[in-house]
Amino acid sequence: MGGKQDREETYGKPAKYDPSFRGPIKNRSCTDVICCVLFLLFILGYIVVGLVAWVYGDPQQVLYPRNSTGAYCGMGANKDKPYLLYFNIFSCILATNIITISEHGLQCPTPQVCVSSCPQAPWTVSKSEYSLTVGEVFYAENRNFCLPGVPWNMPLLQSLQQELCPSFLLPSTPALGRCLPWYNYTTVPELPGISSNASIIQGISGLVDSLNARDISIRIFEDFAQSWYWILVALGVALVLSMLFILLLRLVAGPVVLVLIVGVLGVLAYGIYHCWKEYQMLRDEGASITQLGFTTNLSAYGSVQETWLAALIVLAVLEGLLLLLLIFLRQRIRIAIALLQEASRAVAQMMSTMFYPLVTFVLLLICIAYWAMIALYLATSGQPQYVLWAPNVSLPGCEKVPVNTSCDPTAQPMNSSCPGLMCVFQGYLSTGLVQRSLFNLQIYGVLGLFWTLNWVLALGQCVLAGAFASFYWAFNKPRDIPTFPLGAAFIRTLRYHTGSLAFGALILSLVQIARVILEYIDHKLRGAQNPMARCIMCCFKCCLWCLEKFIKFLNRNAYIMIAIYGKNFCVSAKNAFMLLTRNIVRVVVLDKVTDLLLLFGKLLVVGGVGVLSFFFFTGRIPGLGKEFENPHLNYYWLPIMTSILGAYVIASGFFSVFGMCVDTLFLCFLEDLERNDGSLDRPYYMSKALLKILGKKNQAPPGTERK
């Protein structure tokens, strides 16, 4: 008696019979109201942050290139000039690296001008043209590539010294709104400051590759245009395979699980056999670890007998443990299989649940898009700031130049005697209230992203749990199942349990943000190569990973209890945890059997679609007519990988619904065992298959049909 009381105190008391309980409680009240209010206030603040970012931000700074005066190309006065031309594009390569250029909106320390079209022919100024004017060399020859406002009669040499006009032009093509030179032309002019044509080719090629070469983008777009409908067909096949696999589990769950278990045992048995053969061969040869000694070449240990003997022992122990578990846990494995079959039956009765992941996907997409727009607008808030810059301040005439001081890009440099002095873009001013609070607003946005994403996922889990619980607690199936179980669960969850979902989502979000911060710190410490710091960081990361997994597991089961009983988050989490603890062996067996089965299902769907896509897009399926002929592609692997990725997403969505169904029915099954005893007043709600496995039955009144 004392041991039983101690067990009840440790793991909680079993659920008591409630004569009014008939499945998910309809007469419930709002839970975790304080957290609900905080969540709604946070969302309101999130909307305010979005409005502030929209008012002060300007994403055109990213979408459209800017010339040296700060004006946008393709807008306003430059509406007919959509492209940006760099006077000396090699300064982008020689002065800094391409990553820095990209971070500053592809701005380079060279004058930039908006043009209507990019240069089509190579040209460089000759010494004989130094005595001419800008109009004679540029405007008369239809070379409209000087900065705005340069007069016709300005001497050419003066315009070149002040960098008001380019000293050379290269044949270019528009890419990302910029005129980027070709790197495959043969005629290259002699350019000042560039040693050889080889360096030109190398520099241009590297720049174009770093900015994602336009030619590759066009080919990828062409491949998608040629194969998009066949990709949709592959995704349709994945959808059909996923649905068939889940629906057929009610018939083949037992054989499939048996095949998988035998397959695992067979793999281990083959491993034992292979290790024995390798050990026997090396033993006959006399290869021992004493001859090898200690070495850092790990592959060398594969040629000694002790390695294969240790592997043989480990595999044999695993094989023996697995066989013992199968012998002693065979009853619980049968229960797990029966629950999988019951879950397949529940999904077949409520097919609308299979498509609920589409709702979750749309809501997640909205959350991510909203955060991305806020981040973009906040990053582009503030006015652009320009400073004086010179390539070499040690040159004569540059000693007294106030480098890095503010300047007006529309005005002439204060000291034109300094070679290469110019007013360049530095960044965006951070003197305003919004700019000073930019970091805090971005942190608020990141918290909003994690919180809203986890809340949407929690909403999906709770809604599905409510729908599947209504199936289990229907005594006469399918007659007692509600007409619209999914819609009723959705409305019930939003109306009463928004705060509870927000509570669980907030806890998980804080842990995930802590993991992100640790990853950032670890990235910064990698250069230090401090073994102790790396070890401590690895331990912290491992602990947070385990904590996140535990919280996800606890939240998932807490949402199931919330959907059924309508209690607050803490009470639901406690009751779920205690219920699972009292049935820990069943939990482990069901979890592993379900994971193994769903893994097999994903491999079946993704592998089947991948193999079918490979044979089709590579033209290895003979006998197809012209209507089913494979398209001619530049990269045949592109639609194959797209089909495989899409099949994995579809299979994950369908199997996540099935996994939620299994977990919900399992908790209901455990509650059913504790609440009821099969009598007329307290009948079991579980299926006949589960009753048969457990050796239980419902008492039927005389003259009536038994359940």
XYZ file of C-alpha atoms in Angstrom:
707
model
C 0.000 0.000 0.000
C 2.768 2.362 0.896
C 4.520 1.740 -2.405
C 1.315 2.453 -4.313
C 0.803 5.721 -2.423
C 4.388 6.781 -3.072
C 3.942 6.034 -6.761
C 0.756 8.143 -6.861
C 2.540 11.007 -5.123
C 5.446 10.804 -7.552
C 3.604 10.355 -10.837
C 0.209 11.809 -9.959
C -3.111 10.119 -9.309
C -4.850 8.287 -12.183
C -7.754 10.093 -13.838
C -11.067 9.531 -12.110
C -14.339 8.655 -13.752
C -16.446 11.651 -14.757
C -19.994 10.742 -15.834
C -20.405 14.069 -17.677
C -17.288 13.604 -19.827
C -18.079 12.820 -23.474
C -14.956 13.946 -25.325
C -13.635 17.501 -25.847
C -15.460 19.683 -23.334
C -17.741 22.245 -24.969
C -18.596 24.345 -21.907
C -15.168 25.821 -21.222
C -13.751 29.224 -20.337
C -10.796 31.290 -21.530
C -7.419 30.095 -20.256
C -4.218 32.026 -19.503
C -5.977 35.366 -19.950
C -2.960 37.395 -18.812
C -0.726 35.768 -21.411
C -3.447 36.268 -24.018
C -3.553 40.000 -23.256
C 0.249 40.229 -23.361
C 0.313 38.389 -26.683
C -2.321 40.669 -28.207
C -0.454 43.746 -26.922
C 2.750 42.348 -28.387
C 1.041 41.801 -31.750
C -0.272 45.373 -31.579
C 3.275 46.586 -30.917
C 4.494 44.377 -33.766
C 2.041 46.146 -36.065
C 3.241 49.540 -34.775
C 6.851 48.538 -35.501
C 5.760 47.606 -39.015
C 4.078 50.995 -39.484
C 7.158 52.840 -38.176
C 9.386 50.834 -40.515
C 7.046 51.564 -43.416
C 7.065 55.309 -42.682
C 10.831 55.709 -42.202
C 12.170 52.904 -44.372
C 12.835 53.016 -48.069
C 13.364 49.596 -49.717
C 14.005 51.342 -53.019
C 17.538 51.827 -51.732
C 17.972 48.072 -52.177
C 15.790 47.470 -55.211
C 17.092 50.343 -57.341
C 20.733 51.368 -57.888
C 21.849 54.895 -56.948
C 24.292 57.128 -58.770
C 27.010 59.246 -57.180
C 24.550 62.054 -56.338
C 22.278 59.670 -54.452
C 19.507 59.700 -57.072
C 17.785 56.460 -58.043
C 18.230 55.038 -61.512
C 14.958 54.229 -63.266
C 12.885 56.644 -61.122
C 12.023 60.334 -61.116
C 14.353 62.415 -63.250
C 16.218 59.227 -64.218
C 13.100 57.333 -65.249
C 14.515 56.758 -68.738
C 17.926 55.795 -67.323
C 17.413 52.481 -65.468
C 21.029 51.246 -65.465
C 24.035 52.256 -63.397
C 27.467 52.640 -65.014
C 30.711 52.535 -62.992
C 33.421 54.810 -64.374
C 36.182 52.439 -63.226
C 34.619 49.141 -62.205
C 38.055 47.723 -61.409
C 38.198 49.938 -58.326
C 35.448 47.692 -56.945
C 37.861 44.769 -57.234
C 41.184 46.414 -56.488
C 40.112 48.600 -53.561
C 38.060 46.106 -51.534
C 36.389 42.708 -51.663
C 33.089 41.834 -53.276
C 31.420 40.964 -49.943
C 31.977 44.506 -48.666
C 30.653 45.909 -51.934
C 27.497 43.824 -51.688
C 26.896 44.880 -48.084
C 26.940 48.545 -49.177
C 24.405 48.102 -51.957
C 27.067 47.413 -54.625
C 28.546 50.892 -54.092
C 32.162 51.308 -55.232
C 34.750 54.080 -54.681
C 34.315 55.369 -58.235
C 31.874 57.835 -59.840
C 28.596 56.246 -60.948
C 26.045 57.598 -63.400
C 22.587 56.501 -64.539
C 22.436 55.636 -68.225
C 19.694 54.622 -70.657
C 21.770 51.809 -72.131
C 25.052 50.124 -71.347
C 28.126 50.600 -73.582
C 28.246 48.148 -76.479
C 31.780 48.744 -77.816
C 35.186 49.149 -76.129
C 36.633 52.662 -76.067
C 39.440 54.507 -74.307
C 40.491 58.139 -74.528
C 43.574 58.831 -76.651
C 46.243 61.466 -76.044
C 45.210 63.308 -79.196
C 41.788 63.963 -77.647
C 43.121 65.682 -74.528
C 42.957 69.076 -76.245
C 39.284 68.649 -77.209
C 36.157 69.444 -75.214
C 33.728 67.092 -73.504
C 31.079 67.800 -76.111
C 33.351 66.883 -79.013
C 34.527 63.608 -77.473
C 31.358 62.410 -75.672
C 28.186 64.241 -76.677
C 28.931 64.468 -80.385
C 29.697 60.739 -80.499
C 26.522 59.870 -78.564
C 28.508 58.830 -75.489
C 26.161 60.105 -72.772
C 28.136 58.695 -69.879
C 29.333 61.836 -68.052
C 27.940 63.054 -64.750
C 24.852 65.300 -65.044
C 25.597 68.990 -65.559
C 29.007 68.671 -67.251
C 29.036 71.511 -69.861
C 29.761 70.973 -73.554
C 32.756 73.330 -73.598
C 34.591 71.909 -70.565
C 38.093 70.746 -71.517
C 38.266 66.975 -71.657
C 41.470 66.805 -69.616
C 39.844 68.775 -66.788
C 36.787 66.506 -66.784
C 39.020 63.424 -66.569
C 41.106 64.888 -63.736
C 37.962 65.684 -61.734
C 36.454 62.325 -62.720
C 33.378 63.923 -64.257
C 33.610 61.668 -67.331
C 34.949 58.135 -67.775
C 38.395 57.616 -69.293
C 37.373 54.278 -70.856
C 34.307 52.217 -71.658
C 33.888 48.468 -71.801
C 31.124 46.540 -73.591
C 28.615 45.741 -70.841
C 25.311 44.050 -70.257
C 22.699 44.898 -67.584
C 22.740 42.631 -64.511
C 21.096 43.496 -61.193
C 20.474 46.981 -62.622
C 24.226 47.549 -63.128
C 26.268 47.609 -66.308
C 28.685 44.731 -65.854
C 31.355 44.183 -68.524
C 31.461 41.109 -70.702
C 34.286 38.763 -69.853
C 34.357 36.845 -73.135
C 35.112 39.553 -75.648
C 38.404 39.486 -77.556
C 39.196 43.165 -78.229
C 40.254 44.876 -75.043
C 41.536 48.465 -75.051
C 44.625 49.491 -73.159
C 43.371 50.848 -69.858
C 45.227 53.203 -67.524
C 46.294 51.567 -64.263
C 45.609 48.011 -65.450
C 48.681 45.938 -66.152
C 47.399 43.371 -68.630
C 44.357 42.124 -70.445
C 44.525 38.912 -68.406
C 43.836 40.863 -65.216
C 40.839 42.498 -66.893
C 39.374 39.159 -67.893
C 40.053 37.698 -64.444
C 38.602 40.668 -62.594
C 35.434 40.871 -64.657
C 34.904 37.133 -64.487
C 35.247 37.109 -60.711
C 32.885 40.064 -60.317
C 30.198 38.532 -62.508
C 30.505 35.156 -60.774
C 30.182 36.791 -57.362
C 27.013 38.614 -58.391
C 25.389 35.415 -59.730
C 26.043 35.380 -63.458
C 23.052 36.389 -65.515
C 23.554 33.550 -67.989
C 23.072 30.876 -65.314
C 19.959 32.616 -64.012
C 18.453 32.661 -67.483
C 19.160 28.957 -67.979
C 17.604 28.089 -64.635
C 14.538 30.151 -65.500
C 14.283 28.426 -68.868
C 14.475 24.993 -67.204
C 11.668 25.864 -64.815
C 9.595 27.264 -67.675
C 10.057 24.012 -69.607
C 9.423 21.603 -66.743
C 7.092 23.308 -64.262
C 4.043 21.250 -65.203
C 5.990 17.990 -64.900
C 7.202 19.144 -61.475
C 3.562 19.678 -60.501
C 2.814 16.155 -61.729
C 5.614 14.804 -59.514
C 4.227 16.719 -56.526
C 0.781 15.317 -57.295
C 2.257 11.818 -57.270
C 3.843 12.572 -53.879
C 0.485 13.757 -52.535
C -1.302 10.616 -53.752
C 1.414 8.316 -52.381
C 1.319 10.034 -48.973
C -2.452 9.748 -48.716
C -2.469 6.118 -49.861
C 0.255 5.179 -47.384
C -1.664 6.687 -44.468
C -5.047 5.287 -45.504
C -3.677 1.799 -46.155
C -2.026 1.609 -42.740
C -5.319 0.377 -41.304
C -4.791 -2.758 -43.417
C -1.011 -3.182 -43.602
C 0.332 -1.511 -40.438
C 1.099 -4.869 -38.822
C 2.924 -6.424 -41.794
C 4.818 -3.191 -42.508
C 6.028 -2.873 -38.908
C 6.979 -6.575 -38.914
C 8.947 -6.143 -42.158
C 10.729 -3.094 -40.763
C 11.658 -4.892 -37.535
C 12.889 -7.938 -39.441
C 14.820 -5.580 -41.737
C 16.582 -3.953 -38.781
C 17.409 -7.382 -37.333
C 18.658 -8.495 -40.761
C 20.908 -5.469 -41.137
C 22.413 -6.083 -37.702
C 22.837 -9.787 -38.503
C 24.636 -8.969 -41.744
C 26.838 -6.528 -39.855
C 27.761 -9.264 -37.397
C 28.548 -11.646 -40.264
C 30.663 -9.049 -42.103
C 32.603 -8.134 -38.946
C 33.258 -11.830 -38.253
C 34.614 -12.432 -41.754
C 36.878 -9.383 -41.554
C 38.056 -10.383 -38.083
C 38.757 -13.948 -39.208
C 40.740 -12.801 -42.241
C 42.855 -10.287 -40.270
C 43.377 -12.797 -37.455
C 44.773 -15.335 -39.927
C 47.068 -12.645 -41.330
C 48.232 -11.728 -37.843
C 47.313 -8.037 -38.166
C 47.146 -6.737 -34.606
C 46.869 -3.312 -33.018
C 50.165 -3.930 -31.209
C 51.906 -3.831 -34.592
C 50.115 -0.648 -35.643
C 50.516 1.316 -32.445
C 48.914 4.697 -31.881
C 48.215 6.811 -34.963
C 46.024 9.774 -35.892
C 45.117 8.083 -39.176
C 41.785 6.589 -38.161
C 41.400 4.648 -41.412
C 44.442 2.582 -40.451
C 42.477 0.974 -37.595
C 40.287 -0.734 -40.176
C 43.172 -3.068 -40.988
C 43.563 -4.565 -37.492
C 41.570 -7.450 -36.033
C 40.697 -5.759 -32.712
C 38.623 -3.090 -34.478
C 36.375 -5.643 -36.165
C 36.157 -7.715 -32.978
C 34.918 -4.670 -31.034
C 32.398 -3.864 -33.782
C 31.223 -7.492 -33.773
C 30.678 -7.414 -30.001
C 28.754 -4.120 -30.156
C 26.486 -5.333 -32.976
C 25.910 -8.667 -31.222
C 24.911 -6.884 -28.027
C 22.521 -4.636 -29.960
C 21.042 -7.652 -31.734
C 20.538 -9.458 -28.432
C 18.978 -6.430 -26.731
C 16.616 -5.884 -29.638
C 15.520 -9.532 -29.583
C 14.907 -9.373 -25.833
C 12.907 -6.161 -26.210
C 10.789 -7.747 -28.945
C 10.092 -10.757 -26.731
C 9.170 -8.847 -23.573
C 7.466 -5.876 -25.264
C 5.534 -7.769 -27.917
C 2.227 -6.899 -26.241
C 2.997 -3.181 -26.264
C 4.135 -3.392 -29.894
C 0.750 -4.919 -30.741
C -0.938 -2.005 -28.936
C 1.183 0.462 -30.903
C 0.215 -1.211 -34.195
C -3.472 -1.148 -33.214
C -3.199 2.581 -32.417
C -1.600 3.192 -35.811
C -4.475 1.383 -37.482
C -6.969 3.394 -35.437
C -5.191 6.616 -36.449
C -5.475 5.653 -40.105
C -9.179 5.038 -39.556
C -9.577 8.449 -37.875
C -7.853 10.250 -40.744
C -10.087 8.420 -43.250
C -13.170 9.632 -41.337
C -11.905 13.248 -41.309
C -10.099 13.786 -44.606
C -10.194 17.558 -44.152
C -7.489 17.214 -41.504
C -5.043 16.053 -44.190
C -5.176 19.473 -45.824
C -4.960 21.572 -42.658
C -1.147 21.863 -43.086
C -1.956 24.178 -46.025
C -3.531 26.612 -43.540
C -0.472 26.360 -41.315
C 1.822 26.883 -44.302
C -0.041 30.035 -45.388
C 0.036 31.480 -41.865
C 3.754 30.701 -41.529
C 4.386 32.336 -44.902
C 2.540 35.474 -43.772
C 4.573 35.644 -40.548
C 7.890 35.239 -42.370
C 6.957 37.722 -45.113
C 5.841 40.332 -42.567
C 9.072 39.997 -40.599
C 11.166 40.150 -43.774
C 9.440 43.359 -44.888
C 9.934 44.934 -41.445
C 13.620 43.975 -41.430
C 14.068 45.375 -44.955
C 12.327 48.659 -44.181
C 14.183 49.116 -40.888
C 17.532 48.378 -42.539
C 16.868 51.116 -45.117
C 15.612 53.777 -42.697
C 17.502 57.061 -42.526
C 18.997 59.380 -45.105
C 22.093 58.341 -47.076
C 25.358 59.777 -45.804
C 28.275 60.700 -48.080
C 31.899 61.306 -47.074
C 35.071 62.431 -48.826
C 37.324 59.609 -49.998
C 40.716 59.494 -51.718
C 42.552 56.398 -52.971
C 45.887 57.578 -51.497
C 45.985 60.406 -48.945
C 49.796 60.432 -48.971
C 49.965 61.867 -52.499
C 50.880 65.553 -52.970
C 47.828 67.760 -52.526
C 45.995 65.263 -50.313
C 47.711 65.969 -46.991
C 45.101 68.433 -45.764
C 42.055 66.702 -47.196
C 39.422 66.047 -44.469
C 38.868 62.405 -45.386
C 35.737 60.688 -43.980
C 33.958 64.005 -43.382
C 30.457 64.662 -44.678
C 30.064 66.066 -48.157
C 27.460 66.889 -50.786
C 27.640 64.475 -53.747
C 26.051 67.083 -56.053
C 28.828 69.629 -55.373
C 32.401 69.648 -56.600
C 35.146 68.390 -54.213
C 36.586 71.099 -51.968
C 40.167 70.247 -52.933
C 40.361 69.274 -56.591
C 44.181 69.140 -56.432
C 43.994 65.755 -54.654
C 44.014 62.968 -57.276
C 40.934 60.785 -57.120
C 39.172 62.812 -54.402
C 35.440 62.114 -54.508
C 32.280 62.083 -52.435
C 31.198 58.467 -51.883
C 28.280 56.766 -50.151
C 29.087 55.594 -46.606
C 25.803 54.458 -45.063
C 22.558 55.719 -43.595
C 22.329 58.340 -40.857
C 21.553 57.038 -37.392
C 20.752 60.353 -35.671
C 16.943 60.068 -35.684
C 14.849 58.462 -32.964
C 14.006 55.486 -35.163
C 17.620 55.070 -36.259
C 18.909 55.195 -32.669
C 16.357 52.525 -31.720
C 17.044 50.447 -34.822
C 18.758 47.599 -32.945
C 15.958 47.362 -30.372
C 13.332 47.362 -33.109
C 15.144 44.589 -34.949
C 15.315 42.537 -31.722
C 11.584 43.125 -31.257
C 11.040 41.891 -34.805
C 13.101 38.737 -34.229
C 11.142 37.943 -31.065
C 7.947 38.566 -32.998
C 9.068 36.189 -35.720
C 9.823 33.316 -33.330
C 6.737 33.906 -31.187
C 4.280 34.104 -34.083
C 5.789 31.102 -35.869
C 5.604 28.930 -32.773
C 2.079 30.169 -32.039
C 0.923 29.187 -35.532
C 2.451 25.725 -35.103
C 0.823 25.408 -31.680
C -2.526 26.420 -33.169
C -2.261 23.650 -35.757
C -1.386 21.031 -33.141
C -4.222 22.034 -30.805
C -6.805 22.176 -33.610
C -5.855 18.743 -34.930
C -5.808 17.327 -31.405
C -9.346 18.607 -30.806
C -10.592 17.048 -34.039
C -9.003 13.640 -33.429
C -10.068 13.592 -29.780
C -13.679 14.025 -30.887
C -13.200 10.886 -33.002
C -11.845 8.777 -30.146
C -14.488 9.830 -27.617
C -17.342 9.058 -30.025
C -18.822 5.853 -28.592
C -20.622 4.807 -31.768
C -18.313 5.613 -34.676
C -18.919 7.288 -37.060
C -22.448 8.192 -35.935
C -21.368 10.147 -32.845
C -18.546 12.054 -34.570
C -19.421 15.797 -34.846
C -20.411 17.085 -38.278
C -17.510 19.537 -38.632
C -14.918 18.431 -36.059
C -12.015 20.369 -37.565
C -13.918 23.653 -37.876
C -15.366 23.308 -34.379
C -11.881 22.628 -32.944
C -10.433 25.638 -34.800
C -13.077 28.055 -33.489
C -12.898 26.578 -29.987
C -9.114 26.913 -29.869
C -9.052 30.520 -31.084
C -11.886 31.577 -28.804
C -10.710 30.052 -25.537
C -7.038 29.084 -25.731
C -5.107 31.798 -27.573
C -3.359 32.698 -24.311
C -2.367 29.109 -23.536
C -0.893 28.658 -27.009
C 0.957 31.971 -26.642
C 2.335 30.854 -23.257
C 3.787 27.639 -24.643
C 5.039 29.367 -27.793
C 6.795 32.068 -25.740
C 8.684 29.518 -23.636
C 9.845 27.698 -26.758
C 10.744 30.977 -28.509
C 12.993 32.123 -25.656
C 14.906 28.846 -25.757
C 15.276 29.053 -29.559
C 16.511 32.654 -29.366
C 19.046 31.589 -26.730
C 20.244 28.882 -29.139
C 20.604 31.452 -31.924
C 22.641 33.727 -29.630
C 24.902 30.809 -28.682
C 25.392 29.942 -32.354
C 26.392 33.559 -33.038
C 28.848 33.570 -30.113
C 30.273 30.235 -31.254
C 30.744 31.634 -34.757
C 32.682 34.569 -33.327
C 34.867 32.342 -31.120
C 35.892 29.948 -33.875
C 38.856 32.110 -34.774
C 40.209 31.952 -31.229
C 40.715 28.161 -31.379
C 40.424 27.905 -27.608
C 39.702 24.232 -26.785
C 38.256 25.000 -23.358
C 35.932 27.692 -24.690
C 34.847 25.441 -27.553
C 34.142 22.578 -25.137
C 32.071 24.790 -22.820
C 30.189 26.249 -25.780
C 29.477 22.770 -27.124
C 28.091 21.702 -23.734
C 25.829 24.764 -23.565
C 24.580 24.140 -27.102
C 23.885 20.496 -26.340
C 21.956 21.390 -23.170
C 19.828 23.962 -24.972
C 19.159 21.510 -27.809
C 17.933 18.915 -25.316
C 15.856 21.553 -23.525
C 14.242 22.623 -26.802
C 13.375 19.015 -27.677
C 11.867 18.446 -24.232
C 9.800 21.651 -24.386
C 8.498 20.720 -27.845
C 7.487 17.289 -26.534
C 5.845 18.770 -23.436
C 4.060 21.513 -25.401
C 2.718 19.037 -27.941
C 1.103 16.865 -25.265
C -0.052 19.916 -23.299
C -1.914 21.181 -26.374
C -3.642 17.796 -26.656
C -4.852 18.037 -23.051
C -5.929 21.657 -23.643
C -7.950 20.587 -26.676
C -9.691 17.848 -24.677
C -10.261 19.351 -21.229
C -9.904 23.119 -21.752
C -7.531 23.656 -18.797
C -4.732 26.236 -18.743
C -1.257 25.509 -20.085
C 0.502 24.678 -16.803
C -2.208 22.306 -15.564
C -2.453 20.637 -18.987
C 1.317 20.227 -19.234
C 1.469 18.733 -15.735
C -1.407 16.313 -16.367
C 0.051 15.219 -19.709
C 3.512 14.710 -18.246
C 2.182 12.699 -15.299
C -0.028 10.584 -17.549
C 2.895 9.771 -19.844
C 5.199 9.081 -16.885
C 2.747 6.532 -15.499
C 2.917 4.755 -18.893
C 6.538 5.417 -19.831
C 7.178 2.016 -21.458
C 4.153 2.346 -23.720
C 5.270 5.871 -24.611
C 8.739 4.723 -25.691
C 7.450 1.764 -27.693
C 4.761 3.766 -29.501
C 7.139 6.636 -30.189
C 9.812 4.410 -31.726
C 7.364 2.300 -33.732
C 5.701 5.457 -35.079
C 9.046 7.079 -35.921
C 10.182 3.948 -37.739
C 6.957 3.710 -39.695
C 6.860 7.391 -40.673
C 10.528 7.299 -41.657
C 9.766 4.370 -43.923
C 6.810 6.282 -45.373
C 8.919 9.365 -46.091
C 11.632 7.266 -47.716
C 8.997 5.516 -49.800
C 7.361 8.737 -51.013
C 10.516 10.808 -51.520
C 12.494 7.887 -52.977
C 9.674 6.915 -55.331
C 9.214 10.463 -56.622
C 12.992 10.950 -56.897
C 13.537 7.770 -58.911
C 10.552 8.491 -61.155
C 11.743 12.081 -61.746
C 15.275 10.921 -62.511
C 14.198 8.381 -65.119
C 11.732 10.813 -66.705
C 13.853 13.984 -66.901
C 16.904 12.050 -68.117
C 14.841 10.397 -70.851
C 15.344 6.840 -69.608
C 11.674 5.812 -69.814
C 11.203 4.336 -73.311
C 7.926 4.172 -75.205
C 6.525 7.549 -74.140
C 4.595 9.465 -76.769
C 5.228 13.038 -77.828
C 2.761 14.322 -75.263
C 4.798 12.711 -72.469
C 8.235 13.386 -73.909
C 10.754 14.688 -71.422
C 11.680 18.375 -71.933
C 15.134 19.398 -73.147
C 16.885 21.011 -70.176
C 20.190 22.718 -69.446
C 20.374 21.247 -65.945
C 18.260 18.097 -65.661
C 19.066 17.823 -61.951
C 17.196 21.061 -61.216
C 13.614 19.730 -61.657
C 14.676 16.441 -60.042
C 15.895 18.168 -56.879
C 12.846 20.451 -56.893
C 10.546 17.426 -57.138
C 12.400 15.628 -54.328
C 12.284 18.694 -52.058
C 8.590 19.248 -52.806
C 7.826 15.561 -52.186
C 9.608 15.750 -48.820
C 7.612 18.849 -47.815
C 4.321 17.219 -48.859
C 5.137 13.927 -47.106
C 6.208 15.803 -43.960
C 2.943 17.757 -43.952
C 0.762 14.655 -44.313
C 2.761 12.580 -41.846
C 2.784 15.405 -39.292
C -1.018 15.200 -39.285
C -0.823 11.430 -38.863
C 1.752 11.756 -36.079
C -0.497 14.246 -34.257
C -3.390 11.825 -34.655
C -1.369 8.969 -33.147
C -0.259 11.093 -30.173
C -3.803 12.331 -29.540
C -5.350 8.874 -29.711
C -2.603 7.528 -27.455
C -3.312 10.057 -24.704
C -7.028 9.412 -25.073
C -6.344 5.672 -24.873
C -4.390 6.097 -21.615
C -7.143 8.295 -20.178
C -9.713 5.724 -21.273
C -7.876 2.966 -19.391
C -7.744 5.040 -16.191
C -11.270 6.460 -16.337
C -13.296 3.436 -17.391
C -13.566 -0.254 -16.541
C -15.892 -1.694 -19.210
C -19.028 -1.707 -17.073
C -22.403 -0.437 -18.239
C -21.825 2.912 -16.516
C -18.139 3.214 -17.466
C -17.631 1.581 -20.892
C -14.349 1.721 -22.798
C -14.215 3.981 -25.858
C -11.290 2.199 -27.503
C -11.651 0.023 -30.595
C -12.444 -3.685 -30.501
C -8.899 -4.481 -31.642
C -7.413 -2.711 -28.614
C -9.928 -4.362 -26.315
C -8.966 -7.751 -27.700
C -5.235 -7.126 -27.295
C -5.695 -5.976 -23.696
C -8.046 -8.845 -22.906
C -10.833 -6.466 -21.938
C -14.419 -6.058 -23.071
C -17.409 -3.819 -22.581
C -20.319 -5.232 -20.685
C -23.401 -5.164 -22.912
C -26.931 -4.906 -21.499
C -29.188 -7.882 -22.218
C -30.922 -7.744 -25.585
C -28.657 -5.017 -27.017
C -25.778 -5.198 -29.440
C -22.372 -4.916 -27.879
C -20.020 -2.228 -29.018
